[in-house]
Amino acid sequence: MSLDPSFVGRTYPPTAPYQVGREKIREFATAVGATDPAHHDPAAARALGHPDVVAPPTFPVIVTMAAGQQIVEDPALGVDYSRVVHGDQRFAYTRPVVAGDELVCVNTIEEVTNRGGHGFLTTRTDVSTVAGEPVVAVWSKIVVRGEA
């Protein structure tokens, strides 16, 4: 089944808020080898002008992957997740994610193409605080492999 290109421009409802915890940031930083003290020590983060520990740059993938379920589970789009491989990911920050943030995500489908028997899906997830302050935009491209 090919992906439906008429989905380009579709925006999904905002997700439930995600509370960014200090320990979650520390755990993620440790897992990805981010050793900067601002990721682990509130005093080091405050010395740099942040209210609490700062998440590593790829931390938003935690909330955007969960938010992406809205798209993947939309049966009309035609994504067979068992055939998905990751194609690309990029981040455009307005400001860093810090412990204490309450984040919501809004997903938009930016591109859908089908070629060579494979589907290519590019999404943008706008991550903001519950107060509406933009934090980061995250683009993700997945490839839905065709039948062999």
PDB file of N, CA, C and O in Angstrom, residues 80-138:
ATOM      1  N   ASP A  80       2.831   1.188   7.313  1.00  0.00           N
ATOM      2  CA  ASP A  80       3.021  -0.127   7.932  1.00  0.00           C
ATOM      3  C   ASP A  80       4.315  -0.019   8.730  1.00  0.00           C
ATOM      4  O   ASP A  80       5.418  -0.096   8.164  1.00  0.00           O
ATOM      5  N   TYR A  81       4.194   0.171  10.050  1.00  0.00           N
ATOM      6  CA  TYR A  81       5.373   0.471  10.867  1.00  0.00           C
ATOM      7  C   TYR A  81       6.383  -0.674  10.873  1.00  0.00           C
ATOM      8  O   TYR A  81       7.573  -0.454  11.094  1.00  0.00           O
ATOM      9  N   SER A  82       5.948  -1.887  10.575  1.00  0.00           N
ATOM     10  CA  SER A  82       6.895  -3.007  10.533  1.00  0.00           C
ATOM     11  C   SER A  82       7.858  -2.876   9.352  1.00  0.00           C
ATOM     12  O   SER A  82       8.871  -3.569   9.292  1.00  0.00           O
ATOM     13  N   ARG A  83       7.570  -1.970   8.426  1.00  0.00           N
ATOM     14  CA  ARG A  83       8.397  -1.776   7.231  1.00  0.00           C
ATOM     15  C   ARG A  83       9.139  -0.432   7.248  1.00  0.00           C
ATOM     16  O   ARG A  83       9.729  -0.026   6.258  1.00  0.00           O
ATOM     17  N   VAL A  84       9.106   0.265   8.394  1.00  0.00           N
ATOM     18  CA  VAL A  84       9.681   1.613   8.495  1.00  0.00           C
ATOM     19  C   VAL A  84      11.167   1.573   8.836  1.00  0.00           C
ATOM     20  O   VAL A  84      11.592   0.815   9.708  1.00  0.00           O
ATOM     21  N   VAL A  85      11.929   2.404   8.135  1.00  0.00           N
ATOM     22  CA  VAL A  85      13.318   2.683   8.511  1.00  0.00           C
ATOM     23  C   VAL A  85      13.460   4.210   8.626  1.00  0.00           C
ATOM     24  O   VAL A  85      12.751   4.962   7.965  1.00  0.00           O
ATOM     25  N   HIS A  86      14.365   4.616   9.487  1.00  0.00           N
ATOM     26  CA  HIS A  86      14.599   6.044   9.730  1.00  0.00           C
ATOM     27  C   HIS A  86      15.396   6.623   8.578  1.00  0.00           C
ATOM     28  O   HIS A  86      16.403   6.062   8.159  1.00  0.00           O
ATOM     29  N   GLY A  87      14.951   7.764   8.070  1.00  0.00           N
ATOM     30  CA  GLY A  87      15.655   8.385   6.960  1.00  0.00           C
ATOM     31  C   GLY A  87      16.477   9.594   7.351  1.00  0.00           C
ATOM     32  O   GLY A  87      17.623   9.734   6.936  1.00  0.00           O
ATOM     33  N   ASP A  88      15.895  10.485   8.176  1.00  0.00           N
ATOM     34  CA  ASP A  88      16.578  11.740   8.499  1.00  0.00           C
ATOM     35  C   ASP A  88      15.904  12.369   9.715  1.00  0.00           C
ATOM     36  O   ASP A  88      14.733  12.104   9.990  1.00  0.00           O
ATOM     37  N   GLN A  89      16.638  13.206  10.413  1.00  0.00           N
ATOM     38  CA  GLN A  89      16.109  13.947  11.556  1.00  0.00           C
ATOM     39  C   GLN A  89      16.884  15.254  11.661  1.00  0.00           C
ATOM     40  O   GLN A  89      18.097  15.267  11.490  1.00  0.00           O
ATOM     41  N   ARG A  90      16.170  16.343  11.922  1.00  0.00           N
ATOM     42  CA  ARG A  90      16.866  17.605  12.178  1.00  0.00           C
ATOM     43  C   ARG A  90      16.051  18.451  13.146  1.00  0.00           C
ATOM     44  O   ARG A  90      14.837  18.282  13.272  1.00  0.00           O
ATOM     45  N   PHE A  91      16.749  19.349  13.819  1.00  0.00           N
ATOM     46  CA  PHE A  91      16.174  20.172  14.877  1.00  0.00           C
ATOM     47  C   PHE A  91      16.479  21.640  14.607  1.00  0.00           C
ATOM     48  O   PHE A  91      17.597  21.968  14.229  1.00  0.00           O
ATOM     49  N   ALA A  92      15.495  22.497  14.830  1.00  0.00           N
ATOM     50  CA  ALA A  92      15.697  23.948  14.745  1.00  0.00           C
ATOM     51  C   ALA A  92      15.189  24.541  16.058  1.00  0.00           C
ATOM     52  O   ALA A  92      13.977  24.594  16.300  1.00  0.00           O
ATOM     53  N   TYR A  93      16.127  24.973  16.876  1.00  0.00           N
ATOM     54  CA  TYR A  93      15.796  25.445  18.225  1.00  0.00           C
ATOM     55  C   TYR A  93      15.472  26.925  18.284  1.00  0.00           C
ATOM     56  O   TYR A  93      16.141  27.738  17.660  1.00  0.00           O
ATOM     57  N   THR A  94      14.461  27.259  19.084  1.00  0.00           N
ATOM     58  CA  THR A  94      14.196  28.635  19.490  1.00  0.00           C
ATOM     59  C   THR A  94      14.901  28.881  20.820  1.00  0.00           C
ATOM     60  O   THR A  94      15.473  29.942  21.036  1.00  0.00           O
ATOM     61  N   ARG A  95      14.848  27.881  21.687  1.00  0.00           N
ATOM     62  CA  ARG A  95      15.565  27.903  22.957  1.00  0.00           C
ATOM     63  C   ARG A  95      15.770  26.470  23.435  1.00  0.00           C
ATOM     64  O   ARG A  95      15.090  25.564  22.960  1.00  0.00           O
ATOM     65  N   PRO A  96      16.689  26.245  24.374  1.00  0.00           N
ATOM     66  CA  PRO A  96      16.922  24.874  24.847  1.00  0.00           C
ATOM     67  C   PRO A  96      15.748  24.349  25.669  1.00  0.00           C
ATOM     68  O   PRO A  96      14.991  25.116  26.273  1.00  0.00           O
ATOM     69  N   VAL A  97      15.639  23.034  25.728  1.00  0.00           N
ATOM     70  CA  VAL A  97      14.711  22.366  26.636  1.00  0.00           C
ATOM     71  C   VAL A  97      15.395  22.302  27.994  1.00  0.00           C
ATOM     72  O   VAL A  97      16.570  21.928  28.090  1.00  0.00           O
ATOM     73  N   VAL A  98      14.674  22.665  29.047  1.00  0.00           N
ATOM     74  CA  VAL A  98      15.229  22.618  30.401  1.00  0.00           C
ATOM     75  C   VAL A  98      14.270  21.867  31.313  1.00  0.00           C
ATOM     76  O   VAL A  98      13.063  21.791  31.050  1.00  0.00           O
ATOM     77  N   ALA A  99      14.830  21.333  32.400  1.00  0.00           N
ATOM     78  CA  ALA A  99      13.997  20.654  33.396  1.00  0.00           C
ATOM     79  C   ALA A  99      12.936  21.624  33.894  1.00  0.00           C
ATOM     80  O   ALA A  99      13.203  22.807  34.100  1.00  0.00           O
ATOM     81  N   GLY A 100      11.729  21.118  34.036  1.00  0.00           N
ATOM     82  CA  GLY A 100      10.612  21.947  34.473  1.00  0.00           C
ATOM     83  C   GLY A 100       9.712  22.376  33.317  1.00  0.00           C
ATOM     84  O   GLY A 100       8.574  22.787  33.542  1.00  0.00           O
ATOM     85  N   ASP A 101      10.202  22.271  32.079  1.00  0.00           N
ATOM     86  CA  ASP A 101       9.351  22.596  30.932  1.00  0.00           C
ATOM     87  C   ASP A 101       8.171  21.627  30.875  1.00  0.00           C
ATOM     88  O   ASP A 101       8.310  20.436  31.189  1.00  0.00           O
ATOM     89  N   GLU A 102       7.039  22.140  30.454  1.00  0.00           N
ATOM     90  CA  GLU A 102       5.884  21.322  30.137  1.00  0.00           C
ATOM     91  C   GLU A 102       5.643  21.524  28.654  1.00  0.00           C
ATOM     92  O   GLU A 102       5.292  22.619  28.223  1.00  0.00           O
ATOM     93  N   LEU A 103       5.861  20.453  27.880  1.00  0.00           N
ATOM     94  CA  LEU A 103       5.890  20.581  26.431  1.00  0.00           C
ATOM     95  C   LEU A 103       4.694  19.907  25.762  1.00  0.00           C
ATOM     96  O   LEU A 103       4.252  18.841  26.197  1.00  0.00           O
ATOM     97  N   VAL A 104       4.211  20.538  24.711  1.00  0.00           N
ATOM     98  CA  VAL A 104       3.192  19.938  23.855  1.00  0.00           C
ATOM     99  C   VAL A 104       3.728  19.918  22.423  1.00  0.00           C
ATOM    100  O   VAL A 104       4.555  20.746  22.044  1.00  0.00           O
ATOM    101  N   CYS A 105       3.239  18.958  21.649  1.00  0.00           N
ATOM    102  CA  CYS A 105       3.685  18.785  20.271  1.00  0.00           C
ATOM    103  C   CYS A 105       2.506  18.903  19.320  1.00  0.00           C
ATOM    104  O   CYS A 105       1.411  18.418  19.611  1.00  0.00           O
ATOM    105  N   VAL A 106       2.764  19.532  18.170  1.00  0.00           N
ATOM    106  CA  VAL A 106       1.790  19.576  17.086  1.00  0.00           C
ATOM    107  C   VAL A 106       2.489  19.040  15.843  1.00  0.00           C
ATOM    108  O   VAL A 106       3.513  19.587  15.412  1.00  0.00           O
ATOM    109  N   ASN A 107       1.941  17.955  15.302  1.00  0.00           N
ATOM    110  CA  ASN A 107       2.507  17.294  14.126  1.00  0.00           C
ATOM    111  C   ASN A 107       1.854  17.783  12.847  1.00  0.00           C
ATOM    112  O   ASN A 107       0.631  17.920  12.789  1.00  0.00           O
ATOM    113  N   THR A 108       2.701  17.996  11.836  1.00  0.00           N
ATOM    114  CA  THR A 108       2.216  18.343  10.508  1.00  0.00           C
ATOM    115  C   THR A 108       2.943  17.475   9.488  1.00  0.00           C
ATOM    116  O   THR A 108       4.158  17.286   9.580  1.00  0.00           O
ATOM    117  N   ILE A 109       2.193  16.964   8.529  1.00  0.00           N
ATOM    118  CA  ILE A 109       2.807  16.205   7.440  1.00  0.00           C
ATOM    119  C   ILE A 109       3.242  17.199   6.377  1.00  0.00           C
ATOM    120  O   ILE A 109       2.428  17.945   5.846  1.00  0.00           O
ATOM    121  N   GLU A 110       4.541  17.230   6.097  1.00  0.00           N
ATOM    122  CA  GLU A 110       5.082  18.192   5.136  1.00  0.00           C
ATOM    123  C   GLU A 110       5.286  17.614   3.741  1.00  0.00           C
ATOM    124  O   GLU A 110       5.213  18.348   2.759  1.00  0.00           O
ATOM    125  N   GLU A 111       5.582  16.322   3.655  1.00  0.00           N
ATOM    126  CA  GLU A 111       5.833  15.745   2.326  1.00  0.00           C
ATOM    127  C   GLU A 111       5.498  14.263   2.345  1.00  0.00           C
ATOM    128  O   GLU A 111       5.803  13.561   3.308  1.00  0.00           O
ATOM    129  N   VAL A 112       4.870  13.812   1.288  1.00  0.00           N
ATOM    130  CA  VAL A 112       4.602  12.396   1.076  1.00  0.00           C
ATOM    131  C   VAL A 112       4.932  12.102  -0.388  1.00  0.00           C
ATOM    132  O   VAL A 112       4.387  12.744  -1.286  1.00  0.00           O
ATOM    133  N   THR A 113       5.848  11.178  -0.604  1.00  0.00           N
ATOM    134  CA  THR A 113       6.153  10.754  -1.968  1.00  0.00           C
ATOM    135  C   THR A 113       6.235   9.235  -1.993  1.00  0.00           C
ATOM    136  O   THR A 113       6.521   8.594  -0.976  1.00  0.00           O
ATOM    137  N   ASN A 114       5.989   8.680  -3.143  1.00  0.00           N
ATOM    138  CA  ASN A 114       6.122   7.250  -3.375  1.00  0.00           C
ATOM    139  C   ASN A 114       6.979   7.079  -4.617  1.00  0.00           C
ATOM    140  O   ASN A 114       6.689   7.650  -5.661  1.00  0.00           O
ATOM    141  N   ARG A 115       8.072   6.336  -4.463  1.00  0.00           N
ATOM    142  CA  ARG A 115       8.929   6.085  -5.629  1.00  0.00           C
ATOM    143  C   ARG A 115       9.701   4.789  -5.413  1.00  0.00           C
ATOM    144  O   ARG A 115      10.079   4.455  -4.288  1.00  0.00           O
ATOM    145  N   GLY A 116       9.894   4.102  -6.488  1.00  0.00           N
ATOM    146  CA  GLY A 116      10.621   2.831  -6.425  1.00  0.00           C
ATOM    147  C   GLY A 116       9.953   1.809  -5.529  1.00  0.00           C
ATOM    148  O   GLY A 116      10.626   0.946  -4.972  1.00  0.00           O
ATOM    149  N   GLY A 117       8.647   1.927  -5.369  1.00  0.00           N
ATOM    150  CA  GLY A 117       7.926   0.984  -4.515  1.00  0.00           C
ATOM    151  C   GLY A 117       7.998   1.301  -3.031  1.00  0.00           C
ATOM    152  O   GLY A 117       7.491   0.541  -2.209  1.00  0.00           O
ATOM    153  N   HIS A 118       8.623   2.431  -2.671  1.00  0.00           N
ATOM    154  CA  HIS A 118       8.764   2.816  -1.266  1.00  0.00           C
ATOM    155  C   HIS A 118       8.033   4.128  -1.013  1.00  0.00           C
ATOM    156  O   HIS A 118       7.914   4.979  -1.900  1.00  0.00           O
ATOM    157  N   GLY A 119       7.567   4.308   0.226  1.00  0.00           N
ATOM    158  CA  GLY A 119       6.926   5.557   0.615  1.00  0.00           C
ATOM    159  C   GLY A 119       7.882   6.393   1.446  1.00  0.00           C
ATOM    160  O   GLY A 119       8.619   5.859   2.282  1.00  0.00           O
ATOM    161  N   PHE A 120       7.883   7.694   1.216  1.00  0.00           N
ATOM    162  CA  PHE A 120       8.745   8.623   1.954  1.00  0.00           C
ATOM    163  C   PHE A 120       7.841   9.652   2.618  1.00  0.00           C
ATOM    164  O   PHE A 120       7.053  10.319   1.938  1.00  0.00           O
ATOM    165  N   LEU A 121       7.974   9.777   3.929  1.00  0.00           N
ATOM    166  CA  LEU A 121       7.107  10.645   4.711  1.00  0.00           C
ATOM    167  C   LEU A 121       7.952  11.599   5.537  1.00  0.00           C
ATOM    168  O   LEU A 121       8.794  11.166   6.332  1.00  0.00           O
ATOM    169  N   THR A 122       7.752  12.907   5.332  1.00  0.00           N
ATOM    170  CA  THR A 122       8.443  13.921   6.129  1.00  0.00           C
ATOM    171  C   THR A 122       7.421  14.633   6.992  1.00  0.00           C
ATOM    172  O   THR A 122       6.405  15.115   6.493  1.00  0.00           O
ATOM    173  N   THR A 123       7.717  14.674   8.290  1.00  0.00           N
ATOM    174  CA  THR A 123       6.839  15.362   9.241  1.00  0.00           C
ATOM    175  C   THR A 123       7.602  16.469   9.943  1.00  0.00           C
ATOM    176  O   THR A 123       8.839  16.414  10.061  1.00  0.00           O
ATOM    177  N   ARG A 124       6.874  17.477  10.381  1.00  0.00           N
ATOM    178  CA  ARG A 124       7.425  18.526  11.247  1.00  0.00           C
ATOM    179  C   ARG A 124       6.626  18.483  12.543  1.00  0.00           C
ATOM    180  O   ARG A 124       5.402  18.484  12.520  1.00  0.00           O
ATOM    181  N   THR A 125       7.335  18.461  13.652  1.00  0.00           N
ATOM    182  CA  THR A 125       6.688  18.515  14.955  1.00  0.00           C
ATOM    183  C   THR A 125       7.129  19.802  15.626  1.00  0.00           C
ATOM    184  O   THR A 125       8.324  20.005  15.875  1.00  0.00           O
ATOM    185  N   ASP A 126       6.171  20.685  15.861  1.00  0.00           N
ATOM    186  CA  ASP A 126       6.452  21.929  16.571  1.00  0.00           C
ATOM    187  C   ASP A 126       6.254  21.675  18.055  1.00  0.00           C
ATOM    188  O   ASP A 126       5.161  21.294  18.492  1.00  0.00           O
ATOM    189  N   VAL A 127       7.336  21.859  18.810  1.00  0.00           N
ATOM    190  CA  VAL A 127       7.321  21.629  20.246  1.00  0.00           C
ATOM    191  C   VAL A 127       7.303  22.985  20.932  1.00  0.00           C
ATOM    192  O   VAL A 127       8.158  23.835  20.673  1.00  0.00           O
ATOM    193  N   SER A 128       6.321  23.168  21.803  1.00  0.00           N
ATOM    194  CA  SER A 128       6.202  24.435  22.531  1.00  0.00           C
ATOM    195  C   SER A 128       5.820  24.141  23.973  1.00  0.00           C
ATOM    196  O   SER A 128       5.463  23.012  24.319  1.00  0.00           O
ATOM    197  N   THR A 129       5.892  25.173  24.801  1.00  0.00           N
ATOM    198  CA  THR A 129       5.438  25.019  26.183  1.00  0.00           C
ATOM    199  C   THR A 129       3.912  25.069  26.205  1.00  0.00           C
ATOM    200  O   THR A 129       3.277  25.495  25.225  1.00  0.00           O
ATOM    201  N   VAL A 130       3.325  24.673  27.318  1.00  0.00           N
ATOM    202  CA  VAL A 130       1.865  24.735  27.435  1.00  0.00           C
ATOM    203  C   VAL A 130       1.375  26.174  27.336  1.00  0.00           C
ATOM    204  O   VAL A 130       0.226  26.414  26.974  1.00  0.00           O
ATOM    205  N   ALA A 131       2.242  27.140  27.611  1.00  0.00           N
ATOM    206  CA  ALA A 131       1.887  28.558  27.495  1.00  0.00           C
ATOM    207  C   ALA A 131       1.998  29.049  26.046  1.00  0.00           C
ATOM    208  O   ALA A 131       1.691  30.208  25.761  1.00  0.00           O
ATOM    209  N   GLY A 132       2.463  28.184  25.140  1.00  0.00           N
ATOM    210  CA  GLY A 132       2.561  28.558  23.733  1.00  0.00           C
ATOM    211  C   GLY A 132       3.914  29.090  23.295  1.00  0.00           C
ATOM    212  O   GLY A 132       4.077  29.508  22.153  1.00  0.00           O
ATOM    213  N   GLU A 133       4.914  29.054  24.167  1.00  0.00           N
ATOM    214  CA  GLU A 133       6.256  29.524  23.804  1.00  0.00           C
ATOM    215  C   GLU A 133       6.950  28.485  22.918  1.00  0.00           C
ATOM    216  O   GLU A 133       7.137  27.337  23.327  1.00  0.00           O
ATOM    217  N   PRO A 134       7.339  28.848  21.700  1.00  0.00           N
ATOM    218  CA  PRO A 134       8.042  27.887  20.839  1.00  0.00           C
ATOM    219  C   PRO A 134       9.378  27.478  21.451  1.00  0.00           C
ATOM    220  O   PRO A 134      10.096  28.308  22.009  1.00  0.00           O
ATOM    221  N   VAL A 135       9.694  26.189  21.341  1.00  0.00           N
ATOM    222  CA  VAL A 135      10.955  25.666  21.864  1.00  0.00           C
ATOM    223  C   VAL A 135      11.809  25.104  20.727  1.00  0.00           C
ATOM    224  O   VAL A 135      12.945  25.508  20.541  1.00  0.00           O
ATOM    225  N   VAL A 136      11.254  24.179  19.947  1.00  0.00           N
ATOM    226  CA  VAL A 136      12.031  23.537  18.888  1.00  0.00           C
ATOM    227  C   VAL A 136      11.074  22.987  17.831  1.00  0.00           C
ATOM    228  O   VAL A 136       9.968  22.569  18.146  1.00  0.00           O
ATOM    229  N   ALA A 137      11.515  23.022  16.588  1.00  0.00           N
ATOM    230  CA  ALA A 137      10.822  22.333  15.503  1.00  0.00           C
ATOM    231  C   ALA A 137      11.684  21.134  15.127  1.00  0.00           C
ATOM    232  O   ALA A 137      12.910  21.260  15.019  1.00  0.00           O
ATOM    233  N   VAL A 138      11.034  19.993  14.958  1.00  0.00           N
ATOM    234  CA  VAL A 138      11.762  18.763  14.657  1.00  0.00           C
ATOM    235  C   VAL A 138      11.197  18.164  13.372  1.00  0.00           C
ATOM    236  O   VAL A 138       9.993  17.931  13.267  1.00  0.00           O
TER     237      VAL A 138
END
